[in-house]
CSV table of C-alpha atoms and ligand atoms in Angstrom, one decimal:
chain,number,residue,atom,x,y,z
Z,28,MET,CA,74.7,179.0,72.1
Z,29,GLY,CA,77.8,178.0,73.9
Z,30,LEU,CA,80.2,175.5,72.6
Z,31,PHE,CA,79.4,173.1,75.4
Z,32,ASP,CA,75.6,173.4,75.1
Z,33,LYS,CA,75.5,170.4,72.8
Z,34,TYR,CA,76.7,168.3,75.7
Z,35,ASN,CA,73.9,169.2,78.1
Z,36,HIS,CA,72.2,165.8,77.9
Z,37,ILE,CA,75.5,164.1,78.6
Z,38,ILE,CA,76.3,166.4,81.5
Z,39,ASP,CA,72.8,165.7,83.0
Z,40,ARG,CA,73.3,162.0,82.6
Z,41,HIS,CA,76.8,162.1,84.1
Z,42,SER,CA,75.5,164.1,87.1
Z,43,LYS,CA,73.6,160.9,88.2
Z,44,LEU,CA,77.0,159.5,89.1
Z,45,ASP,CA,77.5,162.2,91.8
Z,46,ASP,CA,75.3,160.1,94.1
Z,47,PHE,CA,78.1,157.6,94.4
Z,48,ASP,CA,81.5,157.6,96.1
Z,49,VAL,CA,83.3,156.6,92.9
Z,50,ASP,CA,82.6,157.8,89.4
Z,51,PRO,CA,83.1,154.6,87.2
Z,52,PHE,CA,84.4,156.8,84.4
Z,53,ASN,CA,86.9,158.7,86.5
Z,54,VAL,CA,88.6,155.9,88.4
Z,55,CYS,CA,92.1,156.7,89.5
Z,56,VAL,CA,94.4,153.8,90.3
Z,57,GLU,CA,96.6,155.0,93.1
Z,58,ARG,CA,98.9,152.0,93.2
Z,59,VAL,CA,99.4,149.0,91.1
Z,60,ILE,CA,100.3,145.9,93.1
Z,61,SER,CA,100.2,143.3,90.3
Z,62,PRO,CA,98.6,142.9,86.9
Z,63,THR,CA,95.3,141.9,88.7
Z,64,VAL,CA,95.4,144.1,91.9
Z,65,GLY,CA,95.4,147.9,92.3
Z,66,VAL,CA,94.6,150.4,95.0
Z,67,ILE,CA,91.6,152.6,94.1
Z,68,ASN,CA,90.1,155.0,96.6
Z,69,GLY,CA,92.5,153.6,99.2
Z,70,GLN,CA,91.1,150.1,98.8
Z,71,GLU,CA,92.8,147.0,97.4
Z,72,THR,CA,90.8,146.0,94.4
Z,73,ILE,CA,90.8,143.0,92.1
Z,74,LEU,CA,91.1,144.3,88.5
Z,75,VAL,CA,88.9,142.4,86.1
Z,76,GLY,CA,88.4,145.1,83.5
Z,77,THR,CA,91.9,145.8,82.1
Z,78,ASN,CA,92.5,143.9,78.8
Z,79,ASN,CA,95.7,142.6,80.4
Z,80,TYR,CA,94.9,139.2,79.0
Z,81,LEU,CA,98.2,137.6,79.6
Z,82,GLY,CA,99.2,139.7,82.6
Z,83,LEU,CA,102.5,140.8,81.0
Z,84,THR,CA,102.6,144.3,82.5
Z,85,PHE,CA,104.9,143.2,85.3
Z,86,GLU,CA,106.8,140.4,83.5
Z,87,ALA,CA,110.4,140.8,84.8
Z,88,ASP,CA,112.1,140.9,81.4
Z,89,CYS,CA,109.5,143.2,79.8
Z,90,VAL,CA,110.1,145.7,82.6
Z,91,ASP,CA,113.9,145.2,82.5
Z,92,ASP,CA,114.1,145.7,78.8
Z,93,ALA,CA,111.9,148.8,79.0
Z,94,VAL,CA,114.1,150.2,81.7
Z,95,LYS,CA,117.2,149.4,79.6
Z,96,ALA,CA,115.8,151.1,76.6
Z,97,LEU,CA,114.8,154.1,78.7
Z,98,LYS,CA,118.4,154.4,79.9
Z,99,GLU,CA,120.0,153.8,76.5
Z,100,TYR,CA,117.7,155.8,74.3
Z,101,GLY,CA,116.0,158.3,76.7
Z,102,THR,CA,112.4,159.0,77.6
Z,103,ALA,CA,111.2,159.8,74.1
Z,104,THR,CA,112.2,160.1,70.4
Z,105,THR,CA,110.8,163.7,70.1
Z,106,GLY,CA,110.1,163.1,66.5
Z,107,SER,CA,108.0,161.5,63.8
Z,108,ARG,CA,108.9,158.2,62.2
Z,109,ILE,CA,109.8,160.1,59.0
Z,110,ALA,CA,112.1,162.5,60.7
Z,111,ASN,CA,114.3,161.5,63.7
Z,112,GLY,CA,111.8,159.1,65.4
Z,113,THR,CA,112.8,155.8,63.9
Z,114,TYR,CA,115.1,153.9,66.2
Z,115,VAL,CA,116.5,150.4,65.7
Z,116,ASP,CA,113.9,148.9,68.0
Z,117,HIS,CA,111.0,150.3,65.9
Z,118,VAL,CA,112.4,148.5,62.9
Z,119,GLN,CA,113.0,145.4,65.0
Z,120,LEU,CA,109.5,145.3,66.3
Z,121,GLU,CA,108.1,145.8,62.8
Z,122,GLN,CA,110.2,142.8,61.6
Z,123,ASP,CA,109.1,140.7,64.5
Z,124,ILE,CA,105.4,141.4,63.9
Z,125,ALA,CA,105.6,140.8,60.2
Z,126,SER,CA,107.4,137.4,60.8
Z,127,PHE,CA,105.0,136.5,63.6
Z,128,LEU,CA,101.9,137.1,61.4
Z,129,ASN,CA,103.6,135.8,58.2
Z,130,TYR,CA,103.3,139.1,56.4
Z,131,ARG,CA,105.9,140.8,54.2
Z,132,ALA,CA,105.8,144.0,56.3
Z,133,ALA,CA,104.4,145.7,59.4
Z,134,ILE,CA,104.2,149.4,60.4
Z,135,VAL,CA,104.2,150.4,64.0
Z,136,PHE,CA,102.0,153.3,65.3
Z,137,PRO,CA,102.0,155.0,68.7
Z,138,THR,CA,98.6,153.5,69.6
Z,139,GLY,CA,96.1,151.0,68.1
Z,140,TYR,CA,93.7,153.8,67.6
Z,141,GLN,CA,96.2,155.6,65.5
Z,142,ALA,CA,97.0,152.4,63.6
Z,143,ASN,CA,93.4,152.2,62.5
Z,144,LEU,CA,93.4,155.9,61.5
Z,145,GLY,CA,96.7,155.5,59.7
Z,146,ILE,CA,96.0,152.3,57.8
Z,147,LEU,CA,92.4,153.1,56.8
Z,148,ALA,CA,93.0,156.7,55.9
Z,149,GLY,CA,96.3,155.7,54.2
Z,150,LEU,CA,94.7,152.9,52.1
Z,151,ALA,CA,91.4,154.7,51.2
Z,152,ASP,CA,90.4,158.1,49.9
Z,153,LYS,CA,87.3,159.6,48.6
Z,154,SER,CA,87.4,157.6,45.4
Z,155,ASP,CA,87.1,154.3,47.4
Z,156,THR,CA,84.4,152.5,49.3
Z,157,ILE,CA,84.8,151.0,52.8
Z,158,LEU,CA,82.3,148.4,53.9
Z,159,LEU,CA,82.5,148.1,57.7
Z,160,ASP,CA,80.7,146.0,60.3
Z,161,ALA,CA,78.1,148.2,62.0
Z,162,ASP,CA,79.5,147.4,65.5
Z,163,SER,CA,83.1,148.5,64.6
Z,164,HIS,CA,85.3,150.2,67.2
Z,165,ALA,CA,85.4,154.0,67.2
Z,166,SER,CA,88.9,154.0,65.8
Z,167,ILE,CA,87.6,152.1,62.7
Z,168,TYR,CA,84.8,154.6,62.2
Z,169,ASP,CA,87.2,157.5,62.7
Z,170,GLY,CA,89.7,156.0,60.3
Z,171,CYS,CA,86.9,155.7,57.7
Z,172,THR,CA,85.8,159.2,58.2
Z,173,LEU,CA,89.4,160.6,58.0
Z,174,SER,CA,89.9,158.7,54.7
Z,175,GLY,CA,86.9,160.4,53.1
Z,176,ALA,CA,85.9,157.1,51.5
Z,177,THR,CA,82.2,156.2,51.0
Z,178,MET,CA,81.2,154.3,54.1
Z,179,ILE,CA,78.7,151.4,53.9
Z,180,ARG,CA,77.8,149.7,57.2
Z,181,PHE,CA,76.7,146.1,57.0
Z,182,ARG,CA,74.8,144.2,59.7
Z,183,HIS,CA,77.0,143.1,62.6
Z,184,ASN,CA,78.7,139.7,61.9
Z,185,SER,CA,76.6,139.1,58.9
Z,186,PRO,CA,78.6,137.8,55.8
Z,187,ALA,CA,75.2,137.5,54.1
Z,188,ASP,CA,74.4,141.2,54.5
Z,189,LEU,CA,77.9,142.1,53.3
Z,190,ASP,CA,77.4,139.8,50.3
Z,191,LYS,CA,74.1,141.5,49.5
Z,192,ARG,CA,75.7,145.0,49.7
Z,193,LEU,CA,78.6,144.0,47.5
Z,194,GLU,CA,76.3,142.5,45.0
Z,195,ARG,CA,74.4,145.8,44.7
Z,196,LEU,CA,77.8,147.5,44.1
Z,197,LYS,CA,78.9,145.2,41.3
Z,198,ASP,CA,78.8,147.9,38.7
Z,199,ASP,CA,80.5,150.4,40.9
Z,200,LYS,CA,84.1,150.9,39.8
Z,201,SER,CA,85.5,152.1,43.2
Z,202,ASN,CA,88.1,150.0,45.1
Z,203,LYS,CA,86.4,148.3,48.0
Z,204,LEU,CA,87.8,147.4,51.4
Z,205,VAL,CA,85.9,145.3,53.9
Z,206,VAL,CA,86.7,145.9,57.6
Z,207,VAL,CA,85.8,143.6,60.5
Z,208,GLU,CA,87.1,142.9,63.9
Z,209,SER,CA,88.0,139.4,65.0
Z,210,ILE,CA,86.5,139.5,68.5
Z,211,TYR,CA,84.3,142.4,69.4
Z,212,SER,CA,85.4,144.3,72.5
Z,213,MET,CA,82.0,145.1,74.0
Z,214,PHE,CA,80.2,141.8,73.7
Z,215,GLY,CA,83.2,139.5,73.2
Z,216,ASP,CA,81.6,137.8,70.2
Z,217,ARG,CA,83.7,136.4,67.4
Z,218,ALA,CA,83.5,137.2,63.7
Z,219,PRO,CA,82.8,134.3,61.3
Z,220,LEU,CA,86.1,135.2,59.5
Z,221,ASP,CA,86.1,132.2,57.2
Z,222,GLU,CA,82.7,133.3,55.8
Z,223,PHE,CA,83.9,136.8,55.4
Z,224,VAL,CA,86.9,135.6,53.6
Z,225,ASP,CA,84.7,133.6,51.3
Z,226,VAL,CA,82.5,136.7,50.5
Z,227,LYS,CA,85.5,138.9,49.9
Z,228,ASN,CA,87.1,136.4,47.6
Z,229,ARG,CA,83.9,135.9,45.6
Z,230,HIS,CA,83.6,139.7,45.1
Z,231,GLY,CA,87.4,140.3,44.5
Z,232,VAL,CA,87.7,142.9,47.2
Z,233,SER,CA,90.2,143.4,50.0
Z,234,LEU,CA,89.7,142.5,53.7
Z,235,LEU,CA,91.1,144.2,56.8
Z,236,VAL,CA,90.8,142.5,60.2
Z,237,ASP,CA,91.4,144.3,63.5
Z,238,GLU,CA,92.8,141.7,65.8
Z,239,ALA,CA,93.1,144.0,68.8
Z,240,HIS,CA,91.5,141.7,71.3
Z,241,SER,CA,92.6,138.3,69.8
Z,242,LEU,CA,96.3,138.7,69.4
Z,243,GLY,CA,98.0,136.6,72.1
Z,244,VAL,CA,94.6,135.1,72.9
Z,245,PHE,CA,93.7,132.9,69.9
Z,246,GLY,CA,95.9,130.6,67.7
Z,247,ASP,CA,98.5,128.0,68.5
Z,248,HIS,CA,101.1,130.7,68.8
Z,249,GLY,CA,98.8,133.6,69.7
Z,250,GLN,CA,98.7,135.1,66.2
Z,251,GLY,CA,95.0,135.7,66.5
Z,252,LEU,CA,91.6,134.5,65.4
Z,253,ALA,CA,92.3,134.4,61.6
Z,254,ALA,CA,95.2,132.1,62.3
Z,255,GLU,CA,93.2,129.9,64.6
Z,256,MET,CA,90.5,129.6,61.9
Z,257,GLY,CA,93.1,128.8,59.2
Z,258,VAL,CA,92.4,132.0,57.2
Z,259,GLY,CA,95.3,134.1,58.2
Z,260,ALA,CA,96.8,134.1,54.7
Z,261,GLU,CA,93.5,135.3,53.2
Z,262,VAL,CA,93.5,138.5,55.3
Z,263,ASP,CA,94.9,141.4,53.2
Z,264,TYR,CA,95.5,143.7,56.1
Z,265,THR,CA,95.7,143.1,59.9
Z,266,VAL,CA,95.6,145.8,62.5
Z,267,GLY,CA,96.5,145.2,66.1
Z,268,THR,CA,97.4,146.9,69.4
Z,269,PHE,CA,100.1,146.4,72.0
Z,270,SER,CA,97.8,147.7,74.7
Z,271,LYS,CA,96.1,144.5,75.5
Z,272,SER,CA,97.8,141.1,75.6
Z,273,LEU,CA,101.2,142.6,75.1
Z,274,GLY,CA,100.9,144.9,78.1
Z,275,ALA,CA,102.5,147.9,76.4
Z,276,VAL,CA,101.3,150.9,74.3
Z,277,GLY,CA,101.2,151.0,70.5
Z,278,GLY,CA,99.6,149.5,67.5
Z,279,PHE,CA,100.5,148.2,64.0
Z,280,GLY,CA,99.2,147.4,60.6
Z,281,ALA,CA,100.6,144.5,58.6
Z,282,SER,CA,100.2,143.2,55.0
Z,283,ASN,CA,101.7,141.2,52.1
Z,284,HIS,CA,100.8,144.0,49.7
Z,285,PRO,CA,104.1,144.8,47.8
Z,286,LEU,CA,103.3,148.5,48.1
Z,287,PHE,CA,102.2,148.5,51.8
Z,288,GLU,CA,105.1,150.5,52.9
Z,289,THR,CA,104.0,153.4,50.7
Z,290,LEU,CA,101.8,154.3,53.7
Z,291,ARG,CA,105.0,155.4,55.5
Z,292,TYR,CA,105.0,158.5,53.3
Z,293,THR,CA,101.3,158.9,52.5
Z,294,SER,CA,99.5,158.2,55.8
Z,295,ARG,CA,99.1,161.3,57.9
Z,296,PRO,CA,98.5,159.6,61.3
Z,297,TYR,CA,101.9,157.9,60.7
Z,298,MET,CA,103.8,160.9,59.5
Z,299,TYR,CA,102.5,163.8,61.7
Z,300,THR,CA,103.0,162.5,65.2
Z,301,ALA,CA,105.9,161.5,67.4
Z,302,SER,CA,106.9,157.9,67.3
Z,303,SER,CA,106.4,155.5,70.3
Z,304,SER,CA,108.8,155.9,73.2
Z,305,PRO,CA,111.8,153.5,73.2
Z,306,SER,CA,110.7,151.9,76.5
Z,307,ASN,CA,107.3,151.0,75.0
Z,308,VAL,CA,108.8,149.5,71.9
Z,309,ALA,CA,111.2,147.5,74.0
Z,310,ALA,CA,108.4,146.2,76.2
Z,311,ALA,CA,106.4,145.2,73.2
Z,312,ILE,CA,109.3,143.3,71.6
Z,313,THR,CA,109.8,141.3,74.7
Z,314,ALA,CA,106.1,140.7,75.3
Z,315,LEU,CA,105.8,139.4,71.7
Z,316,ARG,CA,108.5,136.8,72.5
Z,317,HIS,CA,106.4,135.6,75.5
Z,318,ILE,CA,103.3,135.3,73.4
Z,319,ARG,CA,105.2,133.3,70.8
Z,320,THR,CA,106.9,131.0,73.1
Z,321,ARG,CA,104.6,130.5,76.2
Z,322,PRO,CA,101.4,128.7,75.1
Z,323,GLU,CA,100.8,128.0,78.8
Z,324,LEU,CA,99.9,131.6,79.4
Z,325,ARG,CA,97.1,131.3,76.8
Z,326,ALA,CA,96.0,128.0,78.3
Z,327,LYS,CA,95.7,129.6,81.8
Z,328,LEU,CA,93.8,132.5,80.4
Z,329,TRP,CA,91.2,130.2,78.8
Z,330,GLU,CA,91.0,128.1,82.0
Z,331,ASN,CA,90.2,131.3,84.0
Z,332,ALA,CA,87.8,132.6,81.4
Z,333,GLU,CA,85.9,129.3,81.5
Z,334,MET,CA,85.8,129.3,85.3
Z,335,LEU,CA,84.4,132.9,85.5
Z,336,TYR,CA,82.1,132.4,82.6
Z,337,ASN,CA,80.5,129.3,84.0
Z,338,CYS,CA,80.1,130.8,87.5
Z,339,LEU,CA,78.5,134.0,86.2
Z,340,SER,CA,76.3,132.0,83.9
Z,341,ASP,CA,75.2,129.8,86.9
Z,342,LEU,CA,74.4,133.0,88.8
Z,343,GLY,CA,71.9,133.7,86.1
Z,344,TYR,CA,73.6,136.7,84.4
Z,345,ASP,CA,72.6,137.4,80.8
Z,346,ILE,CA,76.0,137.0,79.1
Z,347,CYS,CA,76.3,138.6,75.7
Z,348,ALA,CA,78.3,136.0,73.8
Z,349,PRO,CA,79.8,132.5,74.0
Z,350,MET,CA,82.7,132.0,76.3
Z,351,SER,CA,85.8,134.1,75.8
Z,352,PRO,CA,88.2,136.2,78.0
Z,353,ILE,CA,85.7,139.1,77.4
Z,354,ILE,CA,82.6,138.3,79.6
Z,355,ALA,CA,80.0,141.0,79.1
Z,356,LEU,CA,76.9,141.0,81.3
Z,357,ARG,CA,73.8,142.7,79.9
Z,358,MET,CA,72.1,145.0,82.5
Z,359,PRO,CA,68.4,145.8,82.3
Z,360,ASP,CA,68.9,149.6,82.4
Z,361,GLU,CA,71.4,152.3,83.1
Z,362,GLU,CA,70.6,152.8,86.8
Z,363,THR,CA,71.0,149.1,87.5
Z,364,ALA,CA,74.2,149.0,85.7
Z,365,ILE,CA,75.6,151.9,87.6
Z,366,TYR,CA,74.4,150.6,91.0
Z,367,HIS,CA,75.7,147.2,90.2
Z,368,TRP,CA,79.1,148.6,89.2
Z,369,ASN,CA,79.3,150.5,92.5
Z,370,LEU,CA,78.4,147.5,94.6
Z,371,LEU,CA,81.0,145.4,92.9
Z,372,PHE,CA,83.5,148.2,93.5
Z,373,LYS,CA,82.6,148.3,97.2
Z,374,ALA,CA,83.1,144.5,97.3
Z,375,GLY,CA,86.7,145.1,96.0
Z,376,VAL,CA,86.1,144.2,92.3
Z,377,TYR,CA,86.7,146.5,89.4
Z,378,VAL,CA,84.9,145.7,86.1
Z,379,ASN,CA,84.2,148.0,83.1
Z,380,LEU,CA,80.9,149.8,82.9
Z,381,ALA,CA,79.7,150.5,79.4
Z,382,LEU,CA,76.6,152.7,78.7
Z,383,PRO,CA,75.2,153.8,75.4
Z,384,PRO,CA,76.6,154.8,73.0
Z,385,GLY,CA,79.7,152.9,74.2
Z,386,ALA,CA,78.1,149.5,73.6
Z,387,PRO,CA,76.0,148.5,70.5
Z,388,ASN,CA,72.2,148.5,70.4
Z,389,ARG,CA,71.9,150.9,73.4
Z,390,THR,CA,73.0,148.1,75.7
Z,391,CYS,CA,74.2,148.7,79.2
Z,392,LEU,CA,77.0,146.3,80.2
Z,393,LEU,CA,79.2,145.2,83.0
Z,394,ARG,CA,82.2,143.9,81.2
Z,395,CYS,CA,84.9,141.6,82.7
Z,396,SER,CA,88.1,140.9,81.0
Z,397,VAL,CA,89.9,137.9,82.4
Z,398,SER,CA,93.7,137.6,82.8
Z,399,ALA,CA,96.0,134.6,82.8
Z,400,ARG,CA,97.3,136.1,86.1
Z,401,HIS,CA,94.0,135.9,88.0
Z,402,SER,CA,94.4,133.2,90.7
Z,403,SER,CA,91.5,130.8,91.4
Z,404,GLU,CA,91.1,132.6,94.8
Z,405,GLN,CA,90.7,135.9,92.9
Z,406,ILE,CA,88.1,134.4,90.6
Z,407,GLY,CA,86.4,133.0,93.7
Z,408,HIS,CA,86.3,136.5,95.2
Z,409,ILE,CA,85.0,138.0,92.0
Z,410,VAL,CA,82.2,135.4,91.8
Z,411,ASP,CA,81.3,135.9,95.5
Z,412,ALA,CA,81.0,139.7,94.9
Z,413,PHE,CA,78.8,139.1,91.9
Z,414,ALA,CA,76.7,136.6,93.9
Z,415,LYS,CA,76.1,139.3,96.5
Z,416,CYS,CA,75.1,141.8,93.9
Z,417,SER,CA,73.0,139.6,91.7
Z,418,ALA,CA,69.8,140.3,93.6
Z,419,ILE,CA,69.8,143.9,92.4
Z,420,ILE,CA,67.3,144.6,89.8
Z,421,SER,CA,66.3,148.2,90.6
Z,422,PRO,CA,67.7,151.2,92.4
Z,423,LYS,CA,65.5,150.4,95.4
Z,424,ALA,CA,67.0,146.9,95.7
Z,425,HIS,CA,70.4,148.6,95.5
Z,426,GLN,CA,69.7,150.4,98.9
Z,427,GLN,CA,69.0,147.0,100.5
Z,428,ALA,CA,71.9,145.2,98.9
Z,429,ALA,CA,74.2,148.1,99.9
Z,430,VAL,CA,73.3,147.4,103.5
Z,431,ALA,CA,73.8,143.7,103.1
Z,432,LEU,CA,77.3,144.0,101.7
J,501,PMP,N1,90.7,148.4,67.9
J,501,PMP,C1,89.9,147.8,68.8
J,501,PMP,C2,88.9,146.7,68.3
J,501,PMP,C3,89.9,148.1,70.1
J,501,PMP,O1,89.1,147.5,71.0
J,501,PMP,C4,90.9,149.1,70.6
J,501,PMP,C5,91.0,149.4,72.0
J,501,PMP,N2,89.9,149.4,72.8
J,501,PMP,C6,91.6,149.7,69.6
J,501,PMP,C7,91.6,149.3,68.3
J,501,PMP,C8,92.6,150.8,70.0
J,501,PMP,O2,93.7,150.3,70.7
J,501,PMP,P1,94.7,151.3,71.6
J,501,PMP,O3,94.2,151.1,73.0
J,501,PMP,O4,96.0,150.7,71.4
J,501,PMP,O5,94.6,152.6,71.0
C-alpha cells in the first residue's frame, strides 16, 4: 500500500480532465487586467467566479496604501502575533472591524480558513458540544475537528432540526455552540438567522455566524446578513474573511464576550503562525472604509446580480437559490458540468466548477459570483456565452456545440 493509493479514485476521476485544453481546477491567470478581466491560456477572459463582490482589488487607494505599507514595514512580519508579528495596523484593523460590527473586540488571522480554525478550536474543547449546519464550509468542519468537541450536525438551514437536537441534549451539561453561515458559498442560499437566534435564545446556548460571503454584500453599511435582518446584536461570535468583498487576504473573529481576547493566548491557529503581511492588512483597512462609506458599490452589485440571475433563469437554468451575487447552476451530471465549463471558457467566460464533494448533496455546479465591477456589456457577453452552451445536455451534444461556438 502506497501513501497515495487512497487517492486512486480521485486520480482516475481527474484524468477525465486530460481530454480538455484547460483543467478547470488548475487554471493559471497569466495577467490580471481588471477585477473582472484576466488573461488565461493567452485569452482575455471575463471573470465571473472570483468572490470579488465589490471589485476592490484594483481600487486606487487600496493599492496605494498596500504599497505604502510594503515600503514602510517590509514584505512580511516574519513572526507570530504573540511574538514580533503585531504591528500598529493589525491593531487598527481589529479596532475598525470591532467598531464596524458593533463588537467589543475583533481578532485578525492570516486567512478566513484560519479564523474558523482559531475561533472554533479556541472556544471549544473536548468537554464542549458544537452543533453545526450540515452544509458548513470545510474550515468550519476542520475547526470543529481541531477543537476535539463533540460535533452534532443538524439539517441544512433547519432551525426546527437544531431545536429538536438541542431539546434532546437538555440534560447534557456540556457548553454548546451553534455554528451557521449567513449565505452559503456553494448554492448562495441564505440562513434564516432570525429563527436560529430564536432557537439559541430559547436553549440558552451560544451562536457563531460565518459571514464570509455576506460582509460588504448585505446590510445598510455592508455589515452582513445578521445586521440586515436586525439580529446582529444577538450573534455571540462573528467570523469573516477579507478575501472576498474586501479584496485582500485575511480573516477575523469578533465578539462582545468580555473574555474573547483570551483566545490570543489559547488559540493555536492564532499563536503558531506568522501574522498577515503589512500590505494585506493595509489593503483591508482601506477596503473596509470603502465598504462603510460607499453604498453605491453594493447597489451596483445587486443590480448586476439581478440582471444575470434573471437572464440565466430565462435561459432555463436550474438555479440553486433565490437571487444573490452567488448564482449557482445545477448540472445534471459531472460530464455535462465539465463540458459546459470548458465551452464557457472557450467563449471567454470563467466561472467556478464545483464537483462532489465540493458542493452539498453530490451536486455538480457551475457557480457564478457577480461583481459590482461587471459592466452591462460584460453581463451581456456572459449571458450570450451561456445561451450558446445551454443546449448541452450530454457529452455528445458537447461535440456539436463545440463546433458551433
Ligand atoms: N468561510 C466560508 C463560508 C468561506 O466560503 C470561505 C472561503 N471560501 C472561508 C471561510 C475561508 O476564507 P479564506 O479564503 O479567507 O480562507
